[in-house]
Amino acid sequence: MTIENDDDLQGLKAAGRLVARTLEAMGKALEPGITTRELDQLGRAMLEREGARSAPEITYNFPGATCISVGPDCAHGIPDDRKVAAGDLINIDVSAELGGYFGDTGASFAVPPVTPRIERLCRDGRRAMWSGIRAVKSGGRLNEIGKAIETFADRNGYTLVKNLASHGVGRSLHDDPGEIPTWWEPRDTRRIHEGLVFTIEPFLSLGADWVEEGDDHWTLTPPGRQPTVQYEHTLVATRSGPVILTLA
């Protein structure tokens, strides 16, 4: 999607704020003993209270309002009766449609107590995402985002999952320009035009560069079960730099 007027911008901001607030509330509710289904019900209630609809449900018939993955699973986890335990690494992805516009955000949370290694992974997952965000500029190349993220990952001893990418978003959950690598892809010559709306969501890992689909045909897990985190914002490219749409 490309923003065409202020109505577009305000609609995207409203959807972005809602998914951000929902993610924030779900993260605060994480504690040992709560089930991922209960977390999902909290997210659903917040979305529906504002008149929003779960994007994965209406787009892909996903069996939940939000995606909640308990490590080593790292994406597209189905909410169920599994109880959260101390030390778990949990990813929550919240996306929704509101007034014809889509917002998409996500984050990984470590349930205390956790090891310093996992604390650093979470901290650096956020830093990797912001490395990509800082590379966004109208007129620049899309692959500069992945180059910045991969440079950060290499410098700090991490790997990136390379079969999960960022994507266009706006009038649909997955919109043009399609997939946007969060790693350096020199053959990608696409440019960022003013008003382009997309996500940045690297999957930073302690060794994994690939994930596989589970028996439920949704949940994604590194074959080696390496700890992996994801942090995601939706943004719009402007002449003065990126505007983050998914801020609470």
PDB file of C-alpha atoms in Angstrom:
ATOM      1  CA  MET A   1       0.000   0.000   0.000  1.00  0.00           C
ATOM      2  CA  THR A   2       1.024   3.571  -0.665  1.00  0.00           C
ATOM      3  CA  ILE A   3      -0.529   6.292   1.473  1.00  0.00           C
ATOM      4  CA  GLU A   4      -2.468   8.691  -0.734  1.00  0.00           C
ATOM      5  CA  ASN A   5      -3.956  11.139   1.773  1.00  0.00           C
ATOM      6  CA  ASP A   6      -4.226  12.021   5.449  1.00  0.00           C
ATOM      7  CA  ASP A   7      -7.245   9.740   5.884  1.00  0.00           C
ATOM      8  CA  ASP A   8      -5.032   6.802   4.933  1.00  0.00           C
ATOM      9  CA  LEU A   9      -2.386   7.877   7.434  1.00  0.00           C
ATOM     10  CA  GLN A  10      -4.857   8.360  10.276  1.00  0.00           C
ATOM     11  CA  GLY A  11      -6.574   5.050   9.536  1.00  0.00           C
ATOM     12  CA  LEU A  12      -3.261   3.203   9.595  1.00  0.00           C
ATOM     13  CA  LYS A  13      -2.229   4.941  12.804  1.00  0.00           C
ATOM     14  CA  ALA A  14      -5.495   3.925  14.484  1.00  0.00           C
ATOM     15  CA  ALA A  15      -5.033   0.286  13.495  1.00  0.00           C
ATOM     16  CA  GLY A  16      -1.363   0.423  14.490  1.00  0.00           C
ATOM     17  CA  ARG A  17      -2.057   1.926  17.912  1.00  0.00           C
ATOM     18  CA  LEU A  18      -4.661  -0.720  18.638  1.00  0.00           C
ATOM     19  CA  VAL A  19      -2.445  -3.702  17.830  1.00  0.00           C
ATOM     20  CA  ALA A  20       0.404  -2.080  19.768  1.00  0.00           C
ATOM     21  CA  ARG A  21      -1.754  -1.586  22.862  1.00  0.00           C
ATOM     22  CA  THR A  22      -3.016  -5.148  22.553  1.00  0.00           C
ATOM     23  CA  LEU A  23       0.509  -6.543  22.319  1.00  0.00           C
ATOM     24  CA  GLU A  24       1.575  -4.449  25.302  1.00  0.00           C
ATOM     25  CA  ALA A  25      -1.334  -5.714  27.435  1.00  0.00           C
ATOM     26  CA  MET A  26      -0.706  -9.325  26.491  1.00  0.00           C
ATOM     27  CA  GLY A  27       2.975  -8.975  27.352  1.00  0.00           C
ATOM     28  CA  LYS A  28       2.124  -7.538  30.760  1.00  0.00           C
ATOM     29  CA  ALA A  29      -0.283 -10.420  31.416  1.00  0.00           C
ATOM     30  CA  LEU A  30       2.406 -13.052  30.826  1.00  0.00           C
ATOM     31  CA  GLU A  31       3.094 -14.987  34.015  1.00  0.00           C
ATOM     32  CA  PRO A  32       3.602 -18.625  34.961  1.00  0.00           C
ATOM     33  CA  GLY A  33       0.313 -20.503  34.953  1.00  0.00           C
ATOM     34  CA  ILE A  34      -1.591 -18.467  32.373  1.00  0.00           C
ATOM     35  CA  THR A  35      -2.471 -20.425  29.238  1.00  0.00           C
ATOM     36  CA  THR A  36      -1.777 -19.187  25.735  1.00  0.00           C
ATOM     37  CA  ARG A  37      -5.521 -19.501  25.076  1.00  0.00           C
ATOM     38  CA  GLU A  38      -6.238 -17.107  27.952  1.00  0.00           C
ATOM     39  CA  LEU A  39      -3.692 -14.674  26.527  1.00  0.00           C
ATOM     40  CA  ASP A  40      -5.338 -14.935  23.136  1.00  0.00           C
ATOM     41  CA  GLN A  41      -8.764 -14.277  24.658  1.00  0.00           C
ATOM     42  CA  LEU A  42      -7.381 -11.104  26.229  1.00  0.00           C
ATOM     43  CA  GLY A  43      -6.093  -9.986  22.835  1.00  0.00           C
ATOM     44  CA  ARG A  44      -9.355 -10.815  21.100  1.00  0.00           C
ATOM     45  CA  ALA A  45     -11.385  -8.861  23.640  1.00  0.00           C
ATOM     46  CA  MET A  46      -9.228  -5.759  23.197  1.00  0.00           C
ATOM     47  CA  LEU A  47      -9.469  -5.899  19.413  1.00  0.00           C
ATOM     48  CA  GLU A  48     -13.198  -6.552  19.292  1.00  0.00           C
ATOM     49  CA  ARG A  49     -13.931  -3.833  21.857  1.00  0.00           C
ATOM     50  CA  GLU A  50     -12.628  -1.292  19.311  1.00  0.00           C
ATOM     51  CA  GLY A  51     -14.431  -2.865  16.370  1.00  0.00           C
ATOM     52  CA  ALA A  52     -11.342  -4.531  14.920  1.00  0.00           C
ATOM     53  CA  ARG A  53     -11.014  -8.003  13.459  1.00  0.00           C
ATOM     54  CA  SER A  54      -8.137 -10.438  13.801  1.00  0.00           C
ATOM     55  CA  ALA A  55      -6.123 -10.277  10.585  1.00  0.00           C
ATOM     56  CA  PRO A  56      -4.905 -13.908  10.578  1.00  0.00           C
ATOM     57  CA  GLU A  57      -8.437 -15.134  11.187  1.00  0.00           C
ATOM     58  CA  ILE A  58     -10.075 -13.179   8.366  1.00  0.00           C
ATOM     59  CA  THR A  59      -7.152 -13.594   5.958  1.00  0.00           C
ATOM     60  CA  TYR A  60      -6.033 -17.186   6.511  1.00  0.00           C
ATOM     61  CA  ASN A  61      -8.693 -18.719   8.781  1.00  0.00           C
ATOM     62  CA  PHE A  62      -6.036 -19.006  11.497  1.00  0.00           C
ATOM     63  CA  PRO A  63      -7.353 -20.840  14.608  1.00  0.00           C
ATOM     64  CA  GLY A  64      -6.848 -17.939  17.019  1.00  0.00           C
ATOM     65  CA  ALA A  65      -7.075 -14.166  17.226  1.00  0.00           C
ATOM     66  CA  THR A  66      -3.322 -13.790  17.714  1.00  0.00           C
ATOM     67  CA  CYS A  67      -0.246 -15.936  17.106  1.00  0.00           C
ATOM     68  CA  ILE A  68       1.452 -17.088  20.331  1.00  0.00           C
ATOM     69  CA  SER A  69       4.568 -19.253  20.076  1.00  0.00           C
ATOM     70  CA  VAL A  70       6.314 -20.864  23.040  1.00  0.00           C
ATOM     71  CA  GLY A  71      10.013 -21.536  22.436  1.00  0.00           C
ATOM     72  CA  PRO A  72      11.582 -23.226  20.626  1.00  0.00           C
ATOM     73  CA  ASP A  73       8.575 -22.409  18.398  1.00  0.00           C
ATOM     74  CA  CYS A  74       9.079 -18.889  17.078  1.00  0.00           C
ATOM     75  CA  ALA A  75       6.149 -18.006  14.800  1.00  0.00           C
ATOM     76  CA  HIS A  76       2.509 -18.780  13.977  1.00  0.00           C
ATOM     77  CA  GLY A  77       1.877 -20.715  17.189  1.00  0.00           C
ATOM     78  CA  ILE A  78      -1.760 -21.652  17.832  1.00  0.00           C
ATOM     79  CA  PRO A  79      -3.178 -20.564  21.218  1.00  0.00           C
ATOM     80  CA  ASP A  80      -4.200 -23.565  23.313  1.00  0.00           C
ATOM     81  CA  ASP A  81      -4.308 -24.845  26.895  1.00  0.00           C
ATOM     82  CA  ARG A  82      -0.541 -24.947  27.371  1.00  0.00           C
ATOM     83  CA  LYS A  83       0.477 -23.117  30.523  1.00  0.00           C
ATOM     84  CA  VAL A  84       3.239 -20.558  30.457  1.00  0.00           C
ATOM     85  CA  ALA A  85       6.188 -21.541  32.655  1.00  0.00           C
ATOM     86  CA  ALA A  86       9.033 -19.602  34.233  1.00  0.00           C
ATOM     87  CA  GLY A  87      11.937 -19.381  31.804  1.00  0.00           C
ATOM     88  CA  ASP A  88       9.786 -19.618  28.683  1.00  0.00           C
ATOM     89  CA  LEU A  89      10.619 -17.546  25.619  1.00  0.00           C
ATOM     90  CA  ILE A  90       7.331 -16.508  24.042  1.00  0.00           C
ATOM     91  CA  ASN A  91       6.574 -14.674  20.821  1.00  0.00           C
ATOM     92  CA  ILE A  92       3.291 -12.801  20.420  1.00  0.00           C
ATOM     93  CA  ASP A  93       2.222 -11.477  17.027  1.00  0.00           C
ATOM     94  CA  VAL A  94      -0.835  -9.220  16.836  1.00  0.00           C
ATOM     95  CA  SER A  95      -2.337  -8.052  13.551  1.00  0.00           C
ATOM     96  CA  ALA A  96      -5.793  -6.670  12.922  1.00  0.00           C
ATOM     97  CA  GLU A  97      -8.055  -4.858  10.488  1.00  0.00           C
ATOM     98  CA  LEU A  98      -9.768  -1.667  11.639  1.00  0.00           C
ATOM     99  CA  GLY A  99     -11.807   0.519   9.303  1.00  0.00           C
ATOM    100  CA  GLY A 100     -10.295  -1.099   6.224  1.00  0.00           C
ATOM    101  CA  TYR A 101      -6.692  -0.672   7.358  1.00  0.00           C
ATOM    102  CA  PHE A 102      -4.306  -3.295   8.767  1.00  0.00           C
ATOM    103  CA  GLY A 103      -1.736  -3.001  11.546  1.00  0.00           C
ATOM    104  CA  ASP A 104       0.861  -5.669  12.354  1.00  0.00           C
ATOM    105  CA  THR A 105       3.254  -5.880  15.291  1.00  0.00           C
ATOM    106  CA  GLY A 106       5.028  -8.492  17.356  1.00  0.00           C
ATOM    107  CA  ALA A 107       7.551  -9.068  20.109  1.00  0.00           C
ATOM    108  CA  SER A 108       9.272 -11.809  22.062  1.00  0.00           C
ATOM    109  CA  PHE A 109       9.069 -11.979  25.842  1.00  0.00           C
ATOM    110  CA  ALA A 110      11.258 -13.921  28.262  1.00  0.00           C
ATOM    111  CA  VAL A 111       9.371 -15.047  31.373  1.00  0.00           C
ATOM    112  CA  PRO A 112      11.657 -14.611  34.426  1.00  0.00           C
ATOM    113  CA  PRO A 113      13.925 -16.064  35.535  1.00  0.00           C
ATOM    114  CA  VAL A 114      15.943 -16.350  32.322  1.00  0.00           C
ATOM    115  CA  THR A 115      19.625 -16.710  31.535  1.00  0.00           C
ATOM    116  CA  PRO A 116      21.795 -13.728  30.581  1.00  0.00           C
ATOM    117  CA  ARG A 117      22.149 -15.286  27.120  1.00  0.00           C
ATOM    118  CA  ILE A 118      18.383 -15.083  26.533  1.00  0.00           C
ATOM    119  CA  GLU A 119      18.206 -11.580  27.994  1.00  0.00           C
ATOM    120  CA  ARG A 120      20.865 -10.471  25.497  1.00  0.00           C
ATOM    121  CA  LEU A 121      19.054 -12.203  22.651  1.00  0.00           C
ATOM    122  CA  CYS A 122      15.865 -10.279  23.434  1.00  0.00           C
ATOM    123  CA  ARG A 123      17.731  -6.989  23.776  1.00  0.00           C
ATOM    124  CA  ASP A 124      19.581  -7.556  20.528  1.00  0.00           C
ATOM    125  CA  GLY A 125      16.424  -8.651  18.718  1.00  0.00           C
ATOM    126  CA  ARG A 126      15.048  -5.157  19.320  1.00  0.00           C
ATOM    127  CA  ARG A 127      18.355  -3.608  18.259  1.00  0.00           C
ATOM    128  CA  ALA A 128      18.330  -5.636  15.038  1.00  0.00           C
ATOM    129  CA  MET A 129      14.843  -4.375  14.202  1.00  0.00           C
ATOM    130  CA  TRP A 130      15.857  -0.763  14.849  1.00  0.00           C
ATOM    131  CA  SER A 131      18.954  -1.212  12.703  1.00  0.00           C
ATOM    132  CA  GLY A 132      16.609  -1.986   9.829  1.00  0.00           C
ATOM    133  CA  ILE A 133      14.227   0.856  10.646  1.00  0.00           C
ATOM    134  CA  ARG A 134      17.059   3.384  10.644  1.00  0.00           C
ATOM    135  CA  ALA A 135      17.989   2.269   7.116  1.00  0.00           C
ATOM    136  CA  VAL A 136      14.588   3.294   5.713  1.00  0.00           C
ATOM    137  CA  LYS A 137      14.550   6.378   3.511  1.00  0.00           C
ATOM    138  CA  SER A 138      12.319   7.426   0.650  1.00  0.00           C
ATOM    139  CA  GLY A 139      14.138   6.749  -2.615  1.00  0.00           C
ATOM    140  CA  GLY A 140      16.536   4.262  -1.045  1.00  0.00           C
ATOM    141  CA  ARG A 141      16.730   0.563  -1.816  1.00  0.00           C
ATOM    142  CA  LEU A 142      14.648  -1.966   0.093  1.00  0.00           C
ATOM    143  CA  ASN A 143      17.683  -4.212   0.403  1.00  0.00           C
ATOM    144  CA  GLU A 144      19.485  -1.630   2.531  1.00  0.00           C
ATOM    145  CA  ILE A 145      17.137  -2.699   5.343  1.00  0.00           C
ATOM    146  CA  GLY A 146      18.337  -6.281   5.209  1.00  0.00           C
ATOM    147  CA  LYS A 147      21.939  -5.189   4.789  1.00  0.00           C
ATOM    148  CA  ALA A 148      21.763  -3.150   8.008  1.00  0.00           C
ATOM    149  CA  ILE A 149      20.130  -5.988   9.930  1.00  0.00           C
ATOM    150  CA  GLU A 150      22.565  -8.628   8.689  1.00  0.00           C
ATOM    151  CA  THR A 151      25.526  -6.373   9.488  1.00  0.00           C
ATOM    152  CA  PHE A 152      24.234  -6.067  13.055  1.00  0.00           C
ATOM    153  CA  ALA A 153      23.627  -9.819  13.358  1.00  0.00           C
ATOM    154  CA  ASP A 154      27.063 -10.752  12.012  1.00  0.00           C
ATOM    155  CA  ARG A 155      28.833  -8.222  14.210  1.00  0.00           C
ATOM    156  CA  ASN A 156      27.160  -9.619  17.327  1.00  0.00           C
ATOM    157  CA  GLY A 157      27.405 -13.335  16.568  1.00  0.00           C
ATOM    158  CA  TYR A 158      23.790 -14.088  15.613  1.00  0.00           C
ATOM    159  CA  THR A 159      22.082 -15.721  12.656  1.00  0.00           C
ATOM    160  CA  LEU A 160      18.922 -14.644  10.831  1.00  0.00           C
ATOM    161  CA  VAL A 161      16.059 -16.920   9.825  1.00  0.00           C
ATOM    162  CA  LYS A 162      15.924 -16.600   6.045  1.00  0.00           C
ATOM    163  CA  ASN A 163      12.596 -18.157   5.177  1.00  0.00           C
ATOM    164  CA  LEU A 164      10.623 -15.565   7.148  1.00  0.00           C
ATOM    165  CA  ALA A 165      10.584 -12.001   5.833  1.00  0.00           C
ATOM    166  CA  SER A 166       9.085  -8.563   6.334  1.00  0.00           C
ATOM    167  CA  HIS A 167       6.253  -7.602   3.984  1.00  0.00           C
ATOM    168  CA  GLY A 168       4.024  -4.902   2.600  1.00  0.00           C
ATOM    169  CA  VAL A 169       0.877  -4.181   4.615  1.00  0.00           C
ATOM    170  CA  GLY A 170      -1.953  -1.643   4.627  1.00  0.00           C
ATOM    171  CA  ARG A 171      -5.143  -2.536   2.778  1.00  0.00           C
ATOM    172  CA  SER A 172      -4.442  -6.207   3.440  1.00  0.00           C
ATOM    173  CA  LEU A 173      -2.272  -8.138   5.880  1.00  0.00           C
ATOM    174  CA  HIS A 174       0.256  -9.039   3.189  1.00  0.00           C
ATOM    175  CA  ASP A 175       0.362  -6.335   0.542  1.00  0.00           C
ATOM    176  CA  ASP A 176       2.690  -5.098  -2.195  1.00  0.00           C
ATOM    177  CA  PRO A 177       5.695  -4.967  -2.459  1.00  0.00           C
ATOM    178  CA  GLY A 178       5.483  -8.534  -1.165  1.00  0.00           C
ATOM    179  CA  GLU A 179       8.281 -10.071   0.866  1.00  0.00           C
ATOM    180  CA  ILE A 180      11.119  -7.846   2.073  1.00  0.00           C
ATOM    181  CA  PRO A 181      14.247  -9.764   3.165  1.00  0.00           C
ATOM    182  CA  THR A 182      15.648  -8.949   6.583  1.00  0.00           C
ATOM    183  CA  TRP A 183      19.045 -10.091   5.349  1.00  0.00           C
ATOM    184  CA  TRP A 184      21.317  -8.733   2.604  1.00  0.00           C
ATOM    185  CA  GLU A 185      19.926  -9.628  -0.805  1.00  0.00           C
ATOM    186  CA  PRO A 186      22.129  -7.904  -3.421  1.00  0.00           C
ATOM    187  CA  ARG A 187      19.881  -8.917  -6.346  1.00  0.00           C
ATOM    188  CA  ASP A 188      16.903  -7.010  -4.928  1.00  0.00           C
ATOM    189  CA  THR A 189      16.840  -3.694  -6.807  1.00  0.00           C
ATOM    190  CA  ARG A 190      13.457  -2.431  -5.599  1.00  0.00           C
ATOM    191  CA  ARG A 191      13.315   1.087  -4.204  1.00  0.00           C
ATOM    192  CA  ILE A 192      11.344   2.582  -1.324  1.00  0.00           C
ATOM    193  CA  HIS A 193       8.936   5.185  -2.621  1.00  0.00           C
ATOM    194  CA  GLU A 194       7.358   7.872  -0.481  1.00  0.00           C
ATOM    195  CA  GLY A 195       4.273   6.678   1.355  1.00  0.00           C
ATOM    196  CA  LEU A 196       5.098   2.957   1.111  1.00  0.00           C
ATOM    197  CA  VAL A 197       3.717   0.970   4.067  1.00  0.00           C
ATOM    198  CA  PHE A 198       5.486  -2.182   5.243  1.00  0.00           C
ATOM    199  CA  THR A 199       6.755  -4.115   8.251  1.00  0.00           C
ATOM    200  CA  ILE A 200      10.267  -4.707   9.516  1.00  0.00           C
ATOM    201  CA  GLU A 201      10.501  -7.947  11.502  1.00  0.00           C
ATOM    202  CA  PRO A 202      13.824  -9.776  11.685  1.00  0.00           C
ATOM    203  CA  PHE A 203      13.992 -13.206  13.315  1.00  0.00           C
ATOM    204  CA  LEU A 204      17.286 -13.152  15.221  1.00  0.00           C
ATOM    205  CA  SER A 205      18.598 -16.508  16.396  1.00  0.00           C
ATOM    206  CA  LEU A 206      21.297 -18.267  18.358  1.00  0.00           C
ATOM    207  CA  GLY A 207      22.229 -20.396  15.370  1.00  0.00           C
ATOM    208  CA  ALA A 208      19.126 -21.005  13.248  1.00  0.00           C
ATOM    209  CA  ASP A 209      18.798 -19.788   9.659  1.00  0.00           C
ATOM    210  CA  TRP A 210      15.656 -21.755   8.784  1.00  0.00           C
ATOM    211  CA  VAL A 211      12.346 -22.777  10.328  1.00  0.00           C
ATOM    212  CA  GLU A 212      10.094 -25.715   9.551  1.00  0.00           C
ATOM    213  CA  GLU A 213       6.314 -26.098   9.726  1.00  0.00           C
ATOM    214  CA  GLY A 214       4.927 -28.374  12.424  1.00  0.00           C
ATOM    215  CA  ASP A 215       2.299 -31.075  12.190  1.00  0.00           C
ATOM    216  CA  ASP A 216      -0.444 -28.506  12.820  1.00  0.00           C
ATOM    217  CA  HIS A 217       0.513 -26.832   9.497  1.00  0.00           C
ATOM    218  CA  TRP A 218       1.007 -23.487  11.264  1.00  0.00           C
ATOM    219  CA  THR A 219       3.661 -23.486  13.972  1.00  0.00           C
ATOM    220  CA  LEU A 220       7.208 -22.693  12.821  1.00  0.00           C
ATOM    221  CA  THR A 221      10.258 -24.044  14.661  1.00  0.00           C
ATOM    222  CA  PRO A 222      14.019 -24.109  13.971  1.00  0.00           C
ATOM    223  CA  PRO A 223      15.040 -27.737  13.250  1.00  0.00           C
ATOM    224  CA  GLY A 224      17.801 -27.442  15.839  1.00  0.00           C
ATOM    225  CA  ARG A 225      15.427 -25.834  18.358  1.00  0.00           C
ATOM    226  CA  GLN A 226      17.741 -22.812  18.726  1.00  0.00           C
ATOM    227  CA  PRO A 227      16.307 -19.852  20.682  1.00  0.00           C
ATOM    228  CA  THR A 228      14.933 -17.307  18.213  1.00  0.00           C
ATOM    229  CA  VAL A 229      13.214 -13.952  18.720  1.00  0.00           C
ATOM    230  CA  GLN A 230      11.181 -11.617  16.525  1.00  0.00           C
ATOM    231  CA  TYR A 231      10.346  -7.940  16.940  1.00  0.00           C
ATOM    232  CA  GLU A 232       8.104  -6.140  14.479  1.00  0.00           C
ATOM    233  CA  HIS A 233       6.813  -2.686  13.668  1.00  0.00           C
ATOM    234  CA  THR A 234       4.638  -1.409  10.825  1.00  0.00           C
ATOM    235  CA  LEU A 235       5.905   1.842   9.333  1.00  0.00           C
ATOM    236  CA  VAL A 236       5.485   4.262   6.451  1.00  0.00           C
ATOM    237  CA  ALA A 237       8.395   5.738   4.487  1.00  0.00           C
ATOM    238  CA  THR A 238       8.473   9.539   4.243  1.00  0.00           C
ATOM    239  CA  ARG A 239      10.956  12.103   2.937  1.00  0.00           C
ATOM    240  CA  SER A 240      12.107  12.757   6.498  1.00  0.00           C
ATOM    241  CA  GLY A 241      12.470   9.102   7.382  1.00  0.00           C
ATOM    242  CA  PRO A 242      10.244   6.288   8.676  1.00  0.00           C
ATOM    243  CA  VAL A 243       7.074   6.979  10.680  1.00  0.00           C
ATOM    244  CA  ILE A 244       6.331   4.106  13.081  1.00  0.00           C
ATOM    245  CA  LEU A 245       2.627   3.260  13.010  1.00  0.00           C
ATOM    246  CA  THR A 246       2.570   0.546  15.703  1.00  0.00           C
ATOM    247  CA  LEU A 247       3.309   2.567  18.824  1.00  0.00           C
ATOM    248  CA  ALA A 248       1.049   2.192  21.858  1.00  0.00           C
TER     249      ALA A 248
END
